[in-house]
mmCIF file of C-alpha atoms and ligand atoms in Angstrom:
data_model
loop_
_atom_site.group_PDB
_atom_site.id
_atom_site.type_symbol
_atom_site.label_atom_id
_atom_site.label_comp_id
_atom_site.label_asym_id
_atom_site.label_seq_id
_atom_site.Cartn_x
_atom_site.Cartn_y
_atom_site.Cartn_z
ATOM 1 C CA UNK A 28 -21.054 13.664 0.699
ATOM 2 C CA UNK A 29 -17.752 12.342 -0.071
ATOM 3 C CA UNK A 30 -16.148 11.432 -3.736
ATOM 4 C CA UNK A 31 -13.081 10.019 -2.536
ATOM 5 C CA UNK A 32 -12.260 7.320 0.064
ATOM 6 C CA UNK A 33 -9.149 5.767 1.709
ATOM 7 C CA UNK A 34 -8.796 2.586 3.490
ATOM 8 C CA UNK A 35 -6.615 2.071 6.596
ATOM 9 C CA UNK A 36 -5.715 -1.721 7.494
ATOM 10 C CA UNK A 37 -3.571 -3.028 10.130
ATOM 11 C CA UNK A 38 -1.851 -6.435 9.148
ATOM 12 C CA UNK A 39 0.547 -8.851 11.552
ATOM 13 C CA UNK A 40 1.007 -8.986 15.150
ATOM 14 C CA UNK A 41 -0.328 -6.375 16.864
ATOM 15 C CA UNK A 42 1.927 -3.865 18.817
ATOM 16 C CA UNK A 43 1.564 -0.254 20.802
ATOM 17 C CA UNK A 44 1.590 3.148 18.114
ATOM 18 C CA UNK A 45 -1.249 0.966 15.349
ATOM 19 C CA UNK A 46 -4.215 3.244 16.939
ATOM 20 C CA UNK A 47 -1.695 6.684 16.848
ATOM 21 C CA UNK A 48 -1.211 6.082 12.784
ATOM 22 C CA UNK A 49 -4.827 5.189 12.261
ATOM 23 C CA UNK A 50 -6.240 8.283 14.327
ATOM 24 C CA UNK A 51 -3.590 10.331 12.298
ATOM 25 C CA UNK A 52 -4.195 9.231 8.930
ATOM 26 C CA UNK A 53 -7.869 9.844 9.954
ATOM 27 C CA UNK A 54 -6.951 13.363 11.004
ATOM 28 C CA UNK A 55 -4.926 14.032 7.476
ATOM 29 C CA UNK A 56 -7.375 12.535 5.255
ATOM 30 C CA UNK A 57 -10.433 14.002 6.378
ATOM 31 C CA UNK A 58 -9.042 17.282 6.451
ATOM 32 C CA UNK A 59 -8.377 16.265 2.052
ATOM 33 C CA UNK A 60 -11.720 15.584 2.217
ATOM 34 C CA UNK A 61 -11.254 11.868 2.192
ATOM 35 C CA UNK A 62 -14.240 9.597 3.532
ATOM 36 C CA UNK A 63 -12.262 6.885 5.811
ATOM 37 C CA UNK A 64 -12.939 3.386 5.764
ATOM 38 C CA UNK A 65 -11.448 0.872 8.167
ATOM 39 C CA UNK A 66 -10.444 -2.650 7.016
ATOM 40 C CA UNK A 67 -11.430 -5.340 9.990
ATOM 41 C CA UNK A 68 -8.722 -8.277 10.238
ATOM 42 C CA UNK A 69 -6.174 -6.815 8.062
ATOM 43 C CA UNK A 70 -6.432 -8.089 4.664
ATOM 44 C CA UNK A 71 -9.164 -10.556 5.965
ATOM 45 C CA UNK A 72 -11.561 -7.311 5.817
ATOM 46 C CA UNK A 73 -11.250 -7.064 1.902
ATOM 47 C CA UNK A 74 -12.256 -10.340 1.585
ATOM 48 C CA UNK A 75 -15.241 -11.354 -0.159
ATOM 49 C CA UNK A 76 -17.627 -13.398 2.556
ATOM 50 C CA UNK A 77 -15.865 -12.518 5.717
ATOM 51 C CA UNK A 78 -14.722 -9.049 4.770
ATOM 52 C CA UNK A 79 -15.666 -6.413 7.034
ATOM 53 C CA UNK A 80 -15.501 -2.437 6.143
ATOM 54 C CA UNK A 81 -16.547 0.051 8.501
ATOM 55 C CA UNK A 82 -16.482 3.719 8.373
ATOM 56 C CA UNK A 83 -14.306 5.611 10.715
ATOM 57 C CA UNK A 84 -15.132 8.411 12.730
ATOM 58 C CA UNK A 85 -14.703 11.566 15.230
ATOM 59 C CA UNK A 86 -16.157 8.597 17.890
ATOM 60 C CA UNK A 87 -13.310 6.013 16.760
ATOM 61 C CA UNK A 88 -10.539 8.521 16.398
ATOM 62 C CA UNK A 89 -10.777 10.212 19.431
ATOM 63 C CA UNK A 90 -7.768 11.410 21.437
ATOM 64 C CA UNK A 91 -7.909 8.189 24.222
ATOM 65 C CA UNK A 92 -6.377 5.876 20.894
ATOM 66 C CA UNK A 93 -2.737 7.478 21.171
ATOM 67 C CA UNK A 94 -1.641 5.887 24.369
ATOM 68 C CA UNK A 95 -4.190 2.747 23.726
ATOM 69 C CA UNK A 96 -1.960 -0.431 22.574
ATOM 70 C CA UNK A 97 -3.658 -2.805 19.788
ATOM 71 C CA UNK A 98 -5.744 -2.028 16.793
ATOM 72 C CA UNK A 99 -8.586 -0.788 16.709
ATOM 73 C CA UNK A 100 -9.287 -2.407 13.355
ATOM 74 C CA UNK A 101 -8.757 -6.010 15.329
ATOM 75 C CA UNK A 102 -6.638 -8.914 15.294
ATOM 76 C CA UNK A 103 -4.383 -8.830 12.307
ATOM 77 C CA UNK A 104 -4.445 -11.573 9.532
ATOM 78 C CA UNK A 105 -1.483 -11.318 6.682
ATOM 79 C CA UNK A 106 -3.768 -13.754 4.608
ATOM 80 C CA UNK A 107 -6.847 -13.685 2.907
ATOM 81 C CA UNK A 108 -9.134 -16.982 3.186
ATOM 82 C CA UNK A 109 -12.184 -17.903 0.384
ATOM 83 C CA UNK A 110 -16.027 -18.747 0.940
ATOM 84 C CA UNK A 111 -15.000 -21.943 1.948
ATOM 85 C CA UNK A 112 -12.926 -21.211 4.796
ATOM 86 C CA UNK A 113 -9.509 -21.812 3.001
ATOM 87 C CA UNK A 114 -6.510 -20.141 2.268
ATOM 88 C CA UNK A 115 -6.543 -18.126 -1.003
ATOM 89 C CA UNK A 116 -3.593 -18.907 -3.328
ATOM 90 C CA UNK A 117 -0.924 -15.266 -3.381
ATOM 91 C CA UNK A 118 -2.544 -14.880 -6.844
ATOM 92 C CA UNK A 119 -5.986 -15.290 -5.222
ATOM 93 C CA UNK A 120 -5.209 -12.499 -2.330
ATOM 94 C CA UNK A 121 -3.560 -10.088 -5.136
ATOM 95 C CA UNK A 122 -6.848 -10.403 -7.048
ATOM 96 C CA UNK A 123 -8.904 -9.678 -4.223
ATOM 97 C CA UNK A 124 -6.985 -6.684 -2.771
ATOM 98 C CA UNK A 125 -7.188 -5.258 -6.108
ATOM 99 C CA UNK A 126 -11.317 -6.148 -6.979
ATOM 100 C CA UNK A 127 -11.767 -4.378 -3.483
ATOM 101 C CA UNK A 128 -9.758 -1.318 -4.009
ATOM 102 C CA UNK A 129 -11.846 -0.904 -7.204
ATOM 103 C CA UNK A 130 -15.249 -2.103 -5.066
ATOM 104 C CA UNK A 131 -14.836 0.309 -2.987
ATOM 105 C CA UNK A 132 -14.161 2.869 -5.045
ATOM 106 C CA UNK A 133 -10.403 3.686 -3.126
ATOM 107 C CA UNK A 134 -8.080 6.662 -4.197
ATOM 108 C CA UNK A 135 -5.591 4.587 -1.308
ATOM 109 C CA UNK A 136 -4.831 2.058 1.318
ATOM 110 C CA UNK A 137 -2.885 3.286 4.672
ATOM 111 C CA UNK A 138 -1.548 -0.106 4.995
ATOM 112 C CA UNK A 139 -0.208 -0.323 8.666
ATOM 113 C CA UNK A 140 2.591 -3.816 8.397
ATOM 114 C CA UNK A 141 5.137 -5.753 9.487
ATOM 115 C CA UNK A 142 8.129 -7.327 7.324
ATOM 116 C CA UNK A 143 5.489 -10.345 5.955
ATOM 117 C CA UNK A 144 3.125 -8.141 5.004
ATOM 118 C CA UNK A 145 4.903 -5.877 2.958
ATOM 119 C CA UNK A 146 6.412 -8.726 1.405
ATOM 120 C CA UNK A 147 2.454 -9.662 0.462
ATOM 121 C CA UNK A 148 2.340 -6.523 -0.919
ATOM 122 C CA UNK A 149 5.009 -7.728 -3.376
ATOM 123 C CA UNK A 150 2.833 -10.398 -5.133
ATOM 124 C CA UNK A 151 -0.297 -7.677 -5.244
ATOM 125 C CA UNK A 152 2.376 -5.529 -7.243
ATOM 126 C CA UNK A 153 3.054 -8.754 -8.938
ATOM 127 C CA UNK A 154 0.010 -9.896 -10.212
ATOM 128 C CA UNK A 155 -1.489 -6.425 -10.669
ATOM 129 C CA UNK A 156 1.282 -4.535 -12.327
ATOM 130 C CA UNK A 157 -0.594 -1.643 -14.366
ATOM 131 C CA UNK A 158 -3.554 -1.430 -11.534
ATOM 132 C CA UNK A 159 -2.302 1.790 -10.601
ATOM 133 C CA UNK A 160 -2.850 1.494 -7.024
ATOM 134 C CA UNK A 161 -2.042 4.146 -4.241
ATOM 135 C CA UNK A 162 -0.903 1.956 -1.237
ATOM 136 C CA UNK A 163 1.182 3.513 1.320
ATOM 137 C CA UNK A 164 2.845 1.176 4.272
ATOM 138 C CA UNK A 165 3.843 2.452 7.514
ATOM 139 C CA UNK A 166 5.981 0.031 9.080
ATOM 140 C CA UNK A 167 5.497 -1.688 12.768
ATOM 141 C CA UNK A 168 6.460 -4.616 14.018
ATOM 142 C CA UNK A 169 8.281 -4.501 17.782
ATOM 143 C CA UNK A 170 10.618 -6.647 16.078
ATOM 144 C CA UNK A 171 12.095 -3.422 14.445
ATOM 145 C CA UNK A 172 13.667 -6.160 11.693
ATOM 146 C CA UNK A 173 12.466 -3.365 8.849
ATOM 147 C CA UNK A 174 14.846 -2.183 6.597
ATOM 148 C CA UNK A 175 15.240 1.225 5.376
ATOM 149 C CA UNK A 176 13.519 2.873 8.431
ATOM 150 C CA UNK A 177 15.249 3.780 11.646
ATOM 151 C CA UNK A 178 12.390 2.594 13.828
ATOM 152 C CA UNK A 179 9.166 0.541 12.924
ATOM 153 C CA UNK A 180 6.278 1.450 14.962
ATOM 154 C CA UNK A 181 5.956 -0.386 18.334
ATOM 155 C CA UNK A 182 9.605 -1.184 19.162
ATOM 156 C CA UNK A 183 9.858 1.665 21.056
ATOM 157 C CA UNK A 184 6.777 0.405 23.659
ATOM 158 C CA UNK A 185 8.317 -3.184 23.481
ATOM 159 C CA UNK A 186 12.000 -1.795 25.181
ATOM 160 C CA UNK A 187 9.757 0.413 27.864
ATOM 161 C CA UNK A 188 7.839 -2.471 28.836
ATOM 162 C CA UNK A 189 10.952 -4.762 28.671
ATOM 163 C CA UNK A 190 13.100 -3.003 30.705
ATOM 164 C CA UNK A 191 10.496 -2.261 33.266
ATOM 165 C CA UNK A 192 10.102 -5.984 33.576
ATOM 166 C CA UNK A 193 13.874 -6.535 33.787
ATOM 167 C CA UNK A 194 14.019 -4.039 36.592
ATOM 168 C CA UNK A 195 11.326 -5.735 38.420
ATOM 169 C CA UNK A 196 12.842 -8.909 37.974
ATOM 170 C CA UNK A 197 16.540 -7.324 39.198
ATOM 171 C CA UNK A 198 15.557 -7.154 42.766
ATOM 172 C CA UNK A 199 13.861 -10.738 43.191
ATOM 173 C CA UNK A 200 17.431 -11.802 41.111
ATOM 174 C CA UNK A 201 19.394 -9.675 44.275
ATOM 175 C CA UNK A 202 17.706 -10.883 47.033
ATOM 176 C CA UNK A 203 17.559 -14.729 46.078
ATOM 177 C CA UNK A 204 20.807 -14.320 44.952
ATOM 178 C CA UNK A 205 20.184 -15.664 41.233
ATOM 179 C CA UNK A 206 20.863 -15.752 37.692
ATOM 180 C CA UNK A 207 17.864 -14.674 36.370
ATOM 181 C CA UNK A 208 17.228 -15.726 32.688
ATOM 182 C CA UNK A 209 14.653 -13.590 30.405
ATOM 183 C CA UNK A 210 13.582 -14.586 26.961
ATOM 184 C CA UNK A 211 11.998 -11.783 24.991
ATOM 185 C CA UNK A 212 10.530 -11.657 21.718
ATOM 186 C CA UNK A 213 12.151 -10.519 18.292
ATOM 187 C CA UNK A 214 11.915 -13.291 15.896
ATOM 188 C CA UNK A 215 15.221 -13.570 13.975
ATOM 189 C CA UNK A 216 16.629 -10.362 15.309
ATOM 190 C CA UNK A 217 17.931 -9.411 18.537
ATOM 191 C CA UNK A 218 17.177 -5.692 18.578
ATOM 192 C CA UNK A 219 14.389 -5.861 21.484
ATOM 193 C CA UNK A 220 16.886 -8.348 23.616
ATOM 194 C CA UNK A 221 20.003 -6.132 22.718
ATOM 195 C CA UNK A 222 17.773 -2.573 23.380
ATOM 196 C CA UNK A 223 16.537 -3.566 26.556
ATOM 197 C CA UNK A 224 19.342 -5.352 27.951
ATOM 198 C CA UNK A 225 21.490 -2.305 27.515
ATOM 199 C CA UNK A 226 18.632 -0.256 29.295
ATOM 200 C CA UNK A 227 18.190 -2.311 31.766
ATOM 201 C CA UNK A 228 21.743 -3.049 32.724
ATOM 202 C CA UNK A 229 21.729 -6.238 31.196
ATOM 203 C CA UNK A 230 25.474 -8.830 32.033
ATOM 204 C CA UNK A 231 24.678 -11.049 29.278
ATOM 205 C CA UNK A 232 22.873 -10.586 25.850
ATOM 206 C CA UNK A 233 21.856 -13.003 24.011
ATOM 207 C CA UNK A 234 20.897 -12.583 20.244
ATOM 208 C CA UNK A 235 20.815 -14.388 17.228
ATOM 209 C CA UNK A 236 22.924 -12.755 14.923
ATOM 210 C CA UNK A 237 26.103 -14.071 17.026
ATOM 211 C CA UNK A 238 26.787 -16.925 18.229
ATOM 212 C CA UNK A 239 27.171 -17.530 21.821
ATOM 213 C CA UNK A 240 30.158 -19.219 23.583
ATOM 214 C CA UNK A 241 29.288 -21.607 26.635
ATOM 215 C CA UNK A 242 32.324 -21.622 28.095
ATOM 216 C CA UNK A 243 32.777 -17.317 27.366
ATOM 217 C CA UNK A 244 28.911 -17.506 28.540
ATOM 218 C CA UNK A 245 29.453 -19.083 31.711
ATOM 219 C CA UNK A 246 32.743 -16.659 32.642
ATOM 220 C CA UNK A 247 30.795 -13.783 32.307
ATOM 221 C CA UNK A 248 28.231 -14.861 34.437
ATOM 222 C CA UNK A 249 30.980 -16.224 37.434
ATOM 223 C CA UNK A 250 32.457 -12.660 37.376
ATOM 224 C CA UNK A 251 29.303 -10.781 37.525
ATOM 225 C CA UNK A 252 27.888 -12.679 40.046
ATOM 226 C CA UNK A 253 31.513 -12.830 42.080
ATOM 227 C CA UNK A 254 31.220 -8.648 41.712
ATOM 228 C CA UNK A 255 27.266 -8.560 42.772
ATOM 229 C CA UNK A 256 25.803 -12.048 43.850
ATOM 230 C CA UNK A 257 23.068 -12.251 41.210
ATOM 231 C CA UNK A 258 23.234 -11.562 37.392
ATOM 232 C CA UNK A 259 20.637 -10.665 34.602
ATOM 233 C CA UNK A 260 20.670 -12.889 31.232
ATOM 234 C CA UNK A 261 18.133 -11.360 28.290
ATOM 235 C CA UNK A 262 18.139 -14.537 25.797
ATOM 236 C CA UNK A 263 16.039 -13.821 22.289
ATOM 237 C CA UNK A 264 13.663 -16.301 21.252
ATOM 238 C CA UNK A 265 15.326 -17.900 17.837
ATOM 239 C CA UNK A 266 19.392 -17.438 19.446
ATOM 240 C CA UNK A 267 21.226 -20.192 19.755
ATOM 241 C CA UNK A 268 24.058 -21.109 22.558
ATOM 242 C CA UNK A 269 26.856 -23.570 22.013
ATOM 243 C CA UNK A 270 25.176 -26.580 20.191
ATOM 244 C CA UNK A 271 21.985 -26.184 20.737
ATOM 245 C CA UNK A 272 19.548 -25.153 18.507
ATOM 246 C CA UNK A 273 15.866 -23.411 19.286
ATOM 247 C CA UNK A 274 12.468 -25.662 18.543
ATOM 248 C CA UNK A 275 10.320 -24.546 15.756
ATOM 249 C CA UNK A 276 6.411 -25.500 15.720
ATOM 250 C CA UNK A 277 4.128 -24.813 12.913
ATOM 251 C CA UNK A 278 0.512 -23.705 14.222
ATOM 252 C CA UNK A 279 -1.163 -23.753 11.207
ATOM 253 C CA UNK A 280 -0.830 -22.138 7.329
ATOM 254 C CA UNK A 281 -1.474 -18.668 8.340
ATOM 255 C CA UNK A 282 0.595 -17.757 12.004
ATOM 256 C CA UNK A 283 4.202 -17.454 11.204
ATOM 257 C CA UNK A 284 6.013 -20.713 12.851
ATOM 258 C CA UNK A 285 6.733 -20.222 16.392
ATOM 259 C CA UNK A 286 10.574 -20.511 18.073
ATOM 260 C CA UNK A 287 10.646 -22.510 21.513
ATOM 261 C CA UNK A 288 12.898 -23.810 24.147
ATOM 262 C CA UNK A 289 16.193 -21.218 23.973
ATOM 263 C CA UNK A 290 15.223 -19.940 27.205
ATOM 264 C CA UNK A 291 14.749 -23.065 29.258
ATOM 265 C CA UNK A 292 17.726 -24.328 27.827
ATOM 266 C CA UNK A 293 20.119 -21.297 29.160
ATOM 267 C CA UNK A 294 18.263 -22.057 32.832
ATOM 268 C CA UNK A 295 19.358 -25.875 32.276
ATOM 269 C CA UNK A 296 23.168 -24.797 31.105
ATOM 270 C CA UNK A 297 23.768 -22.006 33.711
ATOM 271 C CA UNK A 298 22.228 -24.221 37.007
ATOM 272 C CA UNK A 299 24.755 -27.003 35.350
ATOM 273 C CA UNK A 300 27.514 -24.655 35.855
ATOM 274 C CA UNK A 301 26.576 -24.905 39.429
ATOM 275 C CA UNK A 302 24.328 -21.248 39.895
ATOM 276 C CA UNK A 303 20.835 -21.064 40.870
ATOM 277 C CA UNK A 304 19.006 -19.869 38.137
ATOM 278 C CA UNK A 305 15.318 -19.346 36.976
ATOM 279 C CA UNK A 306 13.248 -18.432 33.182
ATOM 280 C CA UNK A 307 11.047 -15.894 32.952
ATOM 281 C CA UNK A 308 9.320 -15.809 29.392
ATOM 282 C CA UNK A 309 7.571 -12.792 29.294
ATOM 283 C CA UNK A 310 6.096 -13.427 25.849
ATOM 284 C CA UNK A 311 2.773 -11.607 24.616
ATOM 285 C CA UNK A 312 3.106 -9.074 27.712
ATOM 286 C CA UNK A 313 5.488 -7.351 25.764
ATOM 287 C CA UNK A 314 2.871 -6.503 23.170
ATOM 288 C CA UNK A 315 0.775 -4.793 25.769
ATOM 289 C CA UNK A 316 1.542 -1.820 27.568
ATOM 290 C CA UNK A 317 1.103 2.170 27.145
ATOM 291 C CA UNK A 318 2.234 3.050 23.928
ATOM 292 C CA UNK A 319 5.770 5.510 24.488
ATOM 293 C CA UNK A 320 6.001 8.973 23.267
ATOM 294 C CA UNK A 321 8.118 8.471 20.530
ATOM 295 C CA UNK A 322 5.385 5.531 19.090
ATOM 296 C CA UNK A 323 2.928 8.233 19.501
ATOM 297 C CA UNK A 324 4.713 11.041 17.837
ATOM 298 C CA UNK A 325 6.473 8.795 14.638
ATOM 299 C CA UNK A 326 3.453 6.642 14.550
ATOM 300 C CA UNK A 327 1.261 10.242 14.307
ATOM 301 C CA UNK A 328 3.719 11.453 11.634
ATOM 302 C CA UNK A 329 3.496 8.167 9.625
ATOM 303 C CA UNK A 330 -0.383 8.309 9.592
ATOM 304 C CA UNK A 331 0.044 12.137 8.295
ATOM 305 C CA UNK A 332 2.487 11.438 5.665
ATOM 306 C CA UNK A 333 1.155 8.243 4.679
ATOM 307 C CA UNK A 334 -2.190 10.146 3.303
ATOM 308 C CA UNK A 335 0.081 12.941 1.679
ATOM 309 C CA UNK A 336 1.472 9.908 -0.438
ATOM 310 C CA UNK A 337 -1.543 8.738 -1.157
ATOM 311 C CA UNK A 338 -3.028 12.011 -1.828
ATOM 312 C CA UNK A 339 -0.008 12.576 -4.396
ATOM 313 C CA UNK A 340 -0.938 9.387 -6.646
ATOM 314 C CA UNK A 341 2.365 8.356 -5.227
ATOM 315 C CA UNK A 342 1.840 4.573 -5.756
ATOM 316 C CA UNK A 343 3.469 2.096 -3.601
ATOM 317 C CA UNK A 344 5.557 3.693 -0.903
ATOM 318 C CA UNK A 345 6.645 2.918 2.418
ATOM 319 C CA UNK A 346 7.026 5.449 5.134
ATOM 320 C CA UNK A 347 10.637 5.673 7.008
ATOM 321 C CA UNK A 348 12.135 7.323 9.442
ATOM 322 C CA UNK A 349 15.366 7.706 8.768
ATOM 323 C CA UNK A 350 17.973 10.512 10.267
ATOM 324 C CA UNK A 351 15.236 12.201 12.057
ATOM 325 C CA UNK A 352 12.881 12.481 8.709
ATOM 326 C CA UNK A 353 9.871 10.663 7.374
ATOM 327 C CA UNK A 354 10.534 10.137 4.106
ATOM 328 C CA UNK A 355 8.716 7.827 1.508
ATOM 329 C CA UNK A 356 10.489 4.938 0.124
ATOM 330 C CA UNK A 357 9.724 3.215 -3.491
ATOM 331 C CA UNK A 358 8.466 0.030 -3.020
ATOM 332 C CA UNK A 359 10.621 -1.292 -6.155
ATOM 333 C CA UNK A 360 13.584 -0.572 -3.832
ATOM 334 C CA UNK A 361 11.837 -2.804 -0.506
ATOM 335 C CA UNK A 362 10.123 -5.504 -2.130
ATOM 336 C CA UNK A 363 12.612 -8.558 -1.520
ATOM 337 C CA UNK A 364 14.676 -7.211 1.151
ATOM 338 C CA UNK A 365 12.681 -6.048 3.830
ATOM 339 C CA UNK A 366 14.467 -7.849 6.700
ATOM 340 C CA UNK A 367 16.843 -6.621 8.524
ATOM 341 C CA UNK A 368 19.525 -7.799 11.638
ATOM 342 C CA UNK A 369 21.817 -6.519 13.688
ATOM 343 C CA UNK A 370 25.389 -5.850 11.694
ATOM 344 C CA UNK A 371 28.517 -6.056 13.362
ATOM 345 C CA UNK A 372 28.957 -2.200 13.069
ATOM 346 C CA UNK A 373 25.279 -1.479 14.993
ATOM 347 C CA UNK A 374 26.048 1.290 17.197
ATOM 348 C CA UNK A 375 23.926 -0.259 20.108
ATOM 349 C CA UNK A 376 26.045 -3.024 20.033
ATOM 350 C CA UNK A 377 29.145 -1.260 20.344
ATOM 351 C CA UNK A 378 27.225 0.523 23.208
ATOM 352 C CA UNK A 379 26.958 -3.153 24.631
ATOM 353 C CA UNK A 380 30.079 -4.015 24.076
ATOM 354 C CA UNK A 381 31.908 -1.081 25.891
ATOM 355 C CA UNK A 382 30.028 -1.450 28.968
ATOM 356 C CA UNK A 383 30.898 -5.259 29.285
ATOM 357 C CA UNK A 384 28.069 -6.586 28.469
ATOM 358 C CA UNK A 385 29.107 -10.056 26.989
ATOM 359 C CA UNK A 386 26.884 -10.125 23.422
ATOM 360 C CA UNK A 387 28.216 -12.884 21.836
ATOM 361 C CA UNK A 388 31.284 -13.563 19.582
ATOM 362 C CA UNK A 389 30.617 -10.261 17.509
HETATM 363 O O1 F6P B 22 6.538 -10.458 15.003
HETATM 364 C C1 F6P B 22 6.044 -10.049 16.234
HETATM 365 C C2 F6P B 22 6.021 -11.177 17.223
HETATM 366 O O2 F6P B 22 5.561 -10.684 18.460
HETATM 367 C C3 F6P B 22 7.353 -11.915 17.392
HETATM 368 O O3 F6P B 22 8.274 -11.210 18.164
HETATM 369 C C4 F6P B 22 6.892 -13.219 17.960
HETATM 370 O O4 F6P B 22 7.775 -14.269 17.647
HETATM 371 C C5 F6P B 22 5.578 -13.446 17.257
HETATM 372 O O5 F6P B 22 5.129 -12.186 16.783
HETATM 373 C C6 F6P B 22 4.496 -14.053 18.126
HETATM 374 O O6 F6P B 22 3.409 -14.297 17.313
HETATM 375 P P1 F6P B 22 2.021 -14.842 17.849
HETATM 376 O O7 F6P B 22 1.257 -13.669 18.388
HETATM 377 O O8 F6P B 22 1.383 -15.414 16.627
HETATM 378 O O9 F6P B 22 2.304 -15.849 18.909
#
């Protein structure tokens, strides 16, 4: 019989390395003698009337999760909705994180989250100041738009499985002789578009932290294509070219809004210029995918140290990984700055920049 329990949630999109921290954490805490519940939904789980808790085991956490992409704790919801179906105010959500930690009878929550979750986490701290609660992030998001940490579990899958697409699309792009546009994910950060580009041997980037020249845009392309008949473009979702500016559409309250048209409008531009060219949107396929060493090995470590926090009464932490260490982060430090782009004085894109890739007006 157990006296102690920790809960383990996943919250956002989903991405590869969620199932290596879970089946870690359950390794650690176990081992501290912890019984280990698993939140359904995210935050959803701790919900009153559609909350779901189940308890994880040796027949969950088996070996088979580390290369397995997705959660195993389901389709991720940043937002808590009431008996009626509707969205719960932030003071609402902060109220019922907090009645379930207690509920349940919690000593911690692993809470596995991207950059709008952890900024939920801010109001909970908010609204529950002296609640003493043990909650220790471990962030993911293949956006890798985290501050403070190196890496955020799941960007390293996303630039595998981008760059394997790129290099499938480079020989349809040779033989057709083509400019071959690809939009990738990222939401207002380039780092999967600049990552995989450079991997992939990439002739044009093109992110949103810097704007893009047409006229620069279109040069790049005539020489590469004068050099090799056929040229690769990587475009991010929410960059922006000359004067155009990407669509936005709102879903509905809870999924973030979504950025549209960037890609098809680089095909339109580039086949004006007088090239045949063609978009390839490779959208939620980039979630999918074998999950890469290095999100099995960080996202293992997270899980691990995550518990250790936990099992330290260390509060609210987030896990990092930051000049080859996990270390654990204050949330009074993240809370309100979370987000991160690409600075001018990135390394990758110097990387970029050296080998001619054309990035932008850095
Ligand atoms: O934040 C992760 C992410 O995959 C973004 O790169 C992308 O814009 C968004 O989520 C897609 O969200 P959804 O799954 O709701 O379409």
């Amino acid at each position: 019989m157990f006296n102690k329990k920790i809960c383990i949630l996943t919250s956002g999109g989903d991405c590869s390395g969620l199932n290596a921290v879970i089946r870690a954490a359950f390794i650690k805490a176990t081992s501290l003698g912890y019984e280990v519940l698993g939140s359904k939904r995210g935050v959803q789980g701790l919900g009153e009337e559609s909350g779901e808790i189940v308890v994880l085991d040796d027949s969950v956490c088996d070996e088979s999760m580390l290369t397995r992409s997705g959660s195993v704790l389901l389709g991720n919801t940043r937002r808590i909705k009431n008996r009626e179906g509707e969205l719960c105010s932030k003071e609402e959500e902060a109220d019922l994180f907090a009645k379930a930690y207690k509920k349940f009878g919690l000593s911690g929550v692993v809470f596995i989250g991207g950059d709008g979750s952890i900024e939920a986490i801010g109001n909970i701290m908010k609204f529950h100041k002296d609640a003493c609660l043990n909650i220790a992030i471990v962030p993911k998001t293949i956006d890798n738009d985290v501050s403070f940490t190196d890496i955020a579990i799941g960007f390293s899958t996303v630039i595998e499985v981008v760059s394997e697409s790129i290099e499938n699309i480079r020989t349809t792009a040779m033989s057709h002789e083509r400019v071959m546009v690809v939009e990738v994910m990222g939401r207002d950060a380039g780092f999967i578009a600049l990552h995989s580009g450079i991997a992939s041997g990439a002739d044009v980037i093109i992110i949103p932290e810097f704007k893009c020249d047409d006229e620069k845009l279109l040069a790049k392309i005539k020489a590469s294509y004068k050099r090799k008949g056929y040229c690769i473009v990587v475009v991010a979702e929410a960059a922006e070219i000359g004067d155009f500016k990407h669509g936005e559409v709102e879903i509905d309250k809870v999924t973030r809004i979504k950025y549209l048209g960037i890609g098809d409008h680089v095909v339109s531009f580039i086949q004006n210029g007088g090239f045949d060219s063609r978009l390839v949107r490779l959208g939620h396929i980039q979630r999918g995918g074998k999950t890469s060493v290095a999100d099995r090995i960080i996202g293992s470590g997270f899980g691990i140290e995550a518990v250790s926090a936990i099992h330290k009464n260390s509060g609210v932490v987030m896990m990092a990984y930051s000049g080859g260490k996990i270390v654990s982060i204050p949330a009074e430090k993240i809370i309100g700055s979370i987000t991160r782009n690409i600075g001018k004085d990135d390394i990758h894109l110097k990387i970029a920049t050296e080998l001619g890739i054309y990035v932008g007006e850095t």
